[in-house]
GROMACS .gro file of C-alpha atoms in nm:
model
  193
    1UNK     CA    1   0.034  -2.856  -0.393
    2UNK     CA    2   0.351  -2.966  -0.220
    3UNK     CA    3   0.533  -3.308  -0.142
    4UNK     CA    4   0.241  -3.377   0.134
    5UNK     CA    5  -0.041  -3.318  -0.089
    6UNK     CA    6  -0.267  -3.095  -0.262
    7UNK     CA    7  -0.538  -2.923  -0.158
    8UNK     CA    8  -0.805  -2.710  -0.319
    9UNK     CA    9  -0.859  -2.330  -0.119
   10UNK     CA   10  -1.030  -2.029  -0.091
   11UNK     CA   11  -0.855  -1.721  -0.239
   12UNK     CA   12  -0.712  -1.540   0.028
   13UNK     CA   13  -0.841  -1.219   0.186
   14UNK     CA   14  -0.617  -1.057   0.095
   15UNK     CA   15  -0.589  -0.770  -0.259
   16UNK     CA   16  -0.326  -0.833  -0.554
   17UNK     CA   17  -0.257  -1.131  -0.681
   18UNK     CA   18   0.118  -1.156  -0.538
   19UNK     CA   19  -0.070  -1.251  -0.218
   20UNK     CA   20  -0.108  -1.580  -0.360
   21UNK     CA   21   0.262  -1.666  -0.383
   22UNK     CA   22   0.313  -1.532  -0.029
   23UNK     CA   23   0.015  -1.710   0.114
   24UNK     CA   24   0.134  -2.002  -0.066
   25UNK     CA   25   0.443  -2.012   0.088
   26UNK     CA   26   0.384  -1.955   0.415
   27UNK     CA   27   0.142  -2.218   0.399
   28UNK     CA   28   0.397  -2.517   0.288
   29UNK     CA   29   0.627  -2.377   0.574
   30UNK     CA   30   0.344  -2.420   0.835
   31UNK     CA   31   0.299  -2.744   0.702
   32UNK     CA   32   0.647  -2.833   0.776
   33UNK     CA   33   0.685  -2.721   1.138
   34UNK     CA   34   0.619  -3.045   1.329
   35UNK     CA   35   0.541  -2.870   1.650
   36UNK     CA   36   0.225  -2.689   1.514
   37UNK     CA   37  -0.095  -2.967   1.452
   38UNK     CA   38  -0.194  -2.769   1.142
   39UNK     CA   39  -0.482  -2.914   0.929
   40UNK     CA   40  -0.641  -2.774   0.575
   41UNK     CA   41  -0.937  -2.690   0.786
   42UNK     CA   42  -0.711  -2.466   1.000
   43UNK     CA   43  -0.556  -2.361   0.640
   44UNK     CA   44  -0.884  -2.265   0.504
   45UNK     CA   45  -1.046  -2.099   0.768
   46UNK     CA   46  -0.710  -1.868   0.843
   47UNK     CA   47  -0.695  -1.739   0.452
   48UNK     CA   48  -1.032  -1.620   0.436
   49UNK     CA   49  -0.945  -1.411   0.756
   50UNK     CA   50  -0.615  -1.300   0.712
   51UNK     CA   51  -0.515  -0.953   0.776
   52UNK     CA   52  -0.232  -0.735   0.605
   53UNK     CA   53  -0.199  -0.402   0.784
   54UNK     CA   54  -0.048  -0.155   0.516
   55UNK     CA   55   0.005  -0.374   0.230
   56UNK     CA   56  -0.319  -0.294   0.011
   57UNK     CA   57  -0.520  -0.198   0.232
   58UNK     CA   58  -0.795   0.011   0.238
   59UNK     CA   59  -0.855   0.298   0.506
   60UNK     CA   60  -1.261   0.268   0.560
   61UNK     CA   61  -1.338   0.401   0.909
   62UNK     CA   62  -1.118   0.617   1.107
   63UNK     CA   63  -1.030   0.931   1.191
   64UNK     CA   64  -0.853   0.994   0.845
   65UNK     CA   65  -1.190   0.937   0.721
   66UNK     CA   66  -1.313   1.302   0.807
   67UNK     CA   67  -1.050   1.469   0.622
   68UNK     CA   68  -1.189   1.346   0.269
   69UNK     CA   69  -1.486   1.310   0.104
   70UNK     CA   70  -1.724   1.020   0.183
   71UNK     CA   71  -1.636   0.930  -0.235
   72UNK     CA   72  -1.233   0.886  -0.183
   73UNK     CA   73  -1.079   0.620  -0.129
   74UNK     CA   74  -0.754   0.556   0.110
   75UNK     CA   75  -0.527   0.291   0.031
   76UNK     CA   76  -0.171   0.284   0.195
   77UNK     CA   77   0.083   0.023   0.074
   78UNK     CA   78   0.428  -0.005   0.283
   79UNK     CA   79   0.583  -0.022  -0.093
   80UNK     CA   80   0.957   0.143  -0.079
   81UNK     CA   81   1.151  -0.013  -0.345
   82UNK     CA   82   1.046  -0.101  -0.751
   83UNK     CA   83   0.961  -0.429  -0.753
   84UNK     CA   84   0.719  -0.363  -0.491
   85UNK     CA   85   0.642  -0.022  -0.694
   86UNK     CA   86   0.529  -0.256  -0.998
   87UNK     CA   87   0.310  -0.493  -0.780
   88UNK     CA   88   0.146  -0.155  -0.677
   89UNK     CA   89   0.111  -0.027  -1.023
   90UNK     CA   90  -0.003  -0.351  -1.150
   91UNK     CA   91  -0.312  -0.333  -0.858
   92UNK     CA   92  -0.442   0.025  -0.942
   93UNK     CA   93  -0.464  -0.120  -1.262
   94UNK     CA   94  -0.657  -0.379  -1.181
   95UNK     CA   95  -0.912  -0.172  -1.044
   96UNK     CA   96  -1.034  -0.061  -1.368
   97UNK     CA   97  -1.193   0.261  -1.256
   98UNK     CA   98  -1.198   0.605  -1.390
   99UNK     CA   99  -1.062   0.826  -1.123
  100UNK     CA  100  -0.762   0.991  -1.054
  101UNK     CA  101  -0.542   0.890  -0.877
  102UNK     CA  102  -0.369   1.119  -0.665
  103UNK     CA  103  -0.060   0.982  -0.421
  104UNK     CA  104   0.061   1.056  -0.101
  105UNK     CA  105   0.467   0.992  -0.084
  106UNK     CA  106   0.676   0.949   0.176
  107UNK     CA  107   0.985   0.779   0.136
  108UNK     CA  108   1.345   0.712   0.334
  109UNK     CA  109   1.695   0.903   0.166
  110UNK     CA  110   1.823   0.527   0.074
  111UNK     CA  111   1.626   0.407  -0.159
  112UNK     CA  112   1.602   0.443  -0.541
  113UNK     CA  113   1.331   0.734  -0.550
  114UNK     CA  114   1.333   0.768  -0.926
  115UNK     CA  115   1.272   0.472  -1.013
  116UNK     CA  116   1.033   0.405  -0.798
  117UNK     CA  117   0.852   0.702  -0.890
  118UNK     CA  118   0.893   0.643  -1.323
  119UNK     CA  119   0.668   0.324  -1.274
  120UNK     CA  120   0.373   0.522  -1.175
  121UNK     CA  121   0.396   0.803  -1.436
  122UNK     CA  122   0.142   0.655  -1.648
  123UNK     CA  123  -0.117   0.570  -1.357
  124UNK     CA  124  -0.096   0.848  -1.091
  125UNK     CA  125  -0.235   1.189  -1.217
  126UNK     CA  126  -0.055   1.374  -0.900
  127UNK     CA  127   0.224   1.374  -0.621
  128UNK     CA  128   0.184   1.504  -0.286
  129UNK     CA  129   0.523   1.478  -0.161
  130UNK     CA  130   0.564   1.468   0.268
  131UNK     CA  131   0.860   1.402   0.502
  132UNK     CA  132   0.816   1.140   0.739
  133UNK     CA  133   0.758   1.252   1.066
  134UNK     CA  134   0.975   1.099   1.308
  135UNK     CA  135   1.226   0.985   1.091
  136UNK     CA  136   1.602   1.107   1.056
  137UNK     CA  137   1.685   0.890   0.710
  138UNK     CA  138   1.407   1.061   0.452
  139UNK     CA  139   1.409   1.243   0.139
  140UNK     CA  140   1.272   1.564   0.232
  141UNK     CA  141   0.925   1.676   0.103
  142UNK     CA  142   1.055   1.918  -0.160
  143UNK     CA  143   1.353   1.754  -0.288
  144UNK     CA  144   1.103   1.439  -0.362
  145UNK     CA  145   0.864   1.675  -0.536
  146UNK     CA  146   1.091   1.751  -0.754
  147UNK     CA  147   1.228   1.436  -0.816
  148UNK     CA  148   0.873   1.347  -0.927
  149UNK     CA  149   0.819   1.661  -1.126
  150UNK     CA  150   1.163   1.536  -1.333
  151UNK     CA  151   0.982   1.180  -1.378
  152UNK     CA  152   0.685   1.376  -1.555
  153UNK     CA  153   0.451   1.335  -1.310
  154UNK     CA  154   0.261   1.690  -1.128
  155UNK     CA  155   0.412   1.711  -0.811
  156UNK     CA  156   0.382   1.949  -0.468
  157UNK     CA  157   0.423   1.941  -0.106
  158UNK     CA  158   0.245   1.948   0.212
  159UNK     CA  159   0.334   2.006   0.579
  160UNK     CA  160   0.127   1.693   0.735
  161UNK     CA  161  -0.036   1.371   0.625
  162UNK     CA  162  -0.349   1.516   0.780
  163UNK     CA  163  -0.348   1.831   0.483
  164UNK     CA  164  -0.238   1.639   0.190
  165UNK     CA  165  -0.543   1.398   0.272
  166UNK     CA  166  -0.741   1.733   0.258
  167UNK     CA  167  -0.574   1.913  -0.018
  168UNK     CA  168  -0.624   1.573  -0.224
  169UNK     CA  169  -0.988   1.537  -0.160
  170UNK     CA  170  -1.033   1.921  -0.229
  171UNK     CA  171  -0.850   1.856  -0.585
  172UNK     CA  172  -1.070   1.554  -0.658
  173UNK     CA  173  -1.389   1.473  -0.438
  174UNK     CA  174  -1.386   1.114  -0.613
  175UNK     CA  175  -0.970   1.017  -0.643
  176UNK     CA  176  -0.844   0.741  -0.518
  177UNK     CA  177  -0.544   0.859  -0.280
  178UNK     CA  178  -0.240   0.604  -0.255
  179UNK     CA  179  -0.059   0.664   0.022
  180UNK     CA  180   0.271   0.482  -0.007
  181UNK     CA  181   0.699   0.506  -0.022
  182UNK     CA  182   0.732   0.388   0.286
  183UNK     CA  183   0.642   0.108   0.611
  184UNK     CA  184   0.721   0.398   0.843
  185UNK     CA  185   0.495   0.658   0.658
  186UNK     CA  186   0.211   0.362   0.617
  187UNK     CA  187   0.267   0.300   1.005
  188UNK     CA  188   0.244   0.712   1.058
  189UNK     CA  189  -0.114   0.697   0.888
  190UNK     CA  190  -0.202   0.413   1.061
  191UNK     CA  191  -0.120   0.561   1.403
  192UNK     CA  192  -0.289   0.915   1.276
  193UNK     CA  193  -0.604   0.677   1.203
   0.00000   0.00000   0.00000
């Protein structure tokens, strides 16, 4: 609903529910651009096949795929800071399941590390810290590990994306493995895929 009317849509294809607010939002600024001949059809049609690469999303055919088990599941979020920690958090909760979750981490020297990390304590059962290749500005791989160790949760490193994926799988066949810290380590795995 804005000042031009209100209109009734599909949920968006997109997971969490903080994708409503966004798609919200850019939906009342498309409706404000005069240049753009933007109907609700257009509206409804585009939700249902929107795409957000890295931000929830779920790795299900690709190379990475051969490095786990056909019973993990890969989801990389471009989360880096805590409030986009707690959105995270809040959507591996949602997913009411069982398994462990184990998490790939890769993160850049300027951001709050701890904190981010404290939110997942009660929701990730293990850390696999990593640099992030080609990057200058990162936390290095064993100096994250233990930051993560200090927030309580199990922590250790790995050389490559590619052998955490593997060591992760080999620790639990059925984990769900949350890659995440980072839009340059989310864009690294999606290259590597």
């Amino acid at each position: 609903k804005d000042n031009m009317d209100k209109i009734n849509l599909p949920l968006p294809n997109l997971n969490g529910d903080f994708q409503i607010s966004n798609v919200s939002t850019a939906i009342a600024t498309a409706r404000k651009l005069d240049q753009f001949k933007i109907t609700n059809k257009h509206i409804k049609k585009a939700i249902t096949k929107i795409r957000s690469e890295g931000r929830l999303q779920n790795i299900t055919r690709g190379k990475l795929r051969k490095y786990v088990s056909k019973n993990n599941q890969i989801l990389i979020d471009g989360a880096h800071n805590p409030l986009a920690a707690t959105v995270l958090e809040k959507y591996l909760g949602s997913l009411n399941s069982k398994r462990k979750i184990i998490m790939l981490l890769g993160m850049m020297a300027n951001k709050e590390h701890g904190k981010f990390i404290k939110i997942f304590k009660k929701r990730v059962n293990s850390i696999i810290a990593l640099d992030i290749p080609k990057q200058k500005n990162i936390i290095r791989r064993t100096k994250l590990s233990k930051i993560a160790k200090s927030c309580g949760i199990p922590s250790k490193t790995s050389s490559s994306i590619l052998n955490a994926l593997k060591n992760a799988s080999q620790e639990n066949d059925k984990a769900i493995i949350v890659c995440t810290g980072s839009l340059y380590f989310v864009g690294e795995i999606l290259n590597l895929n």
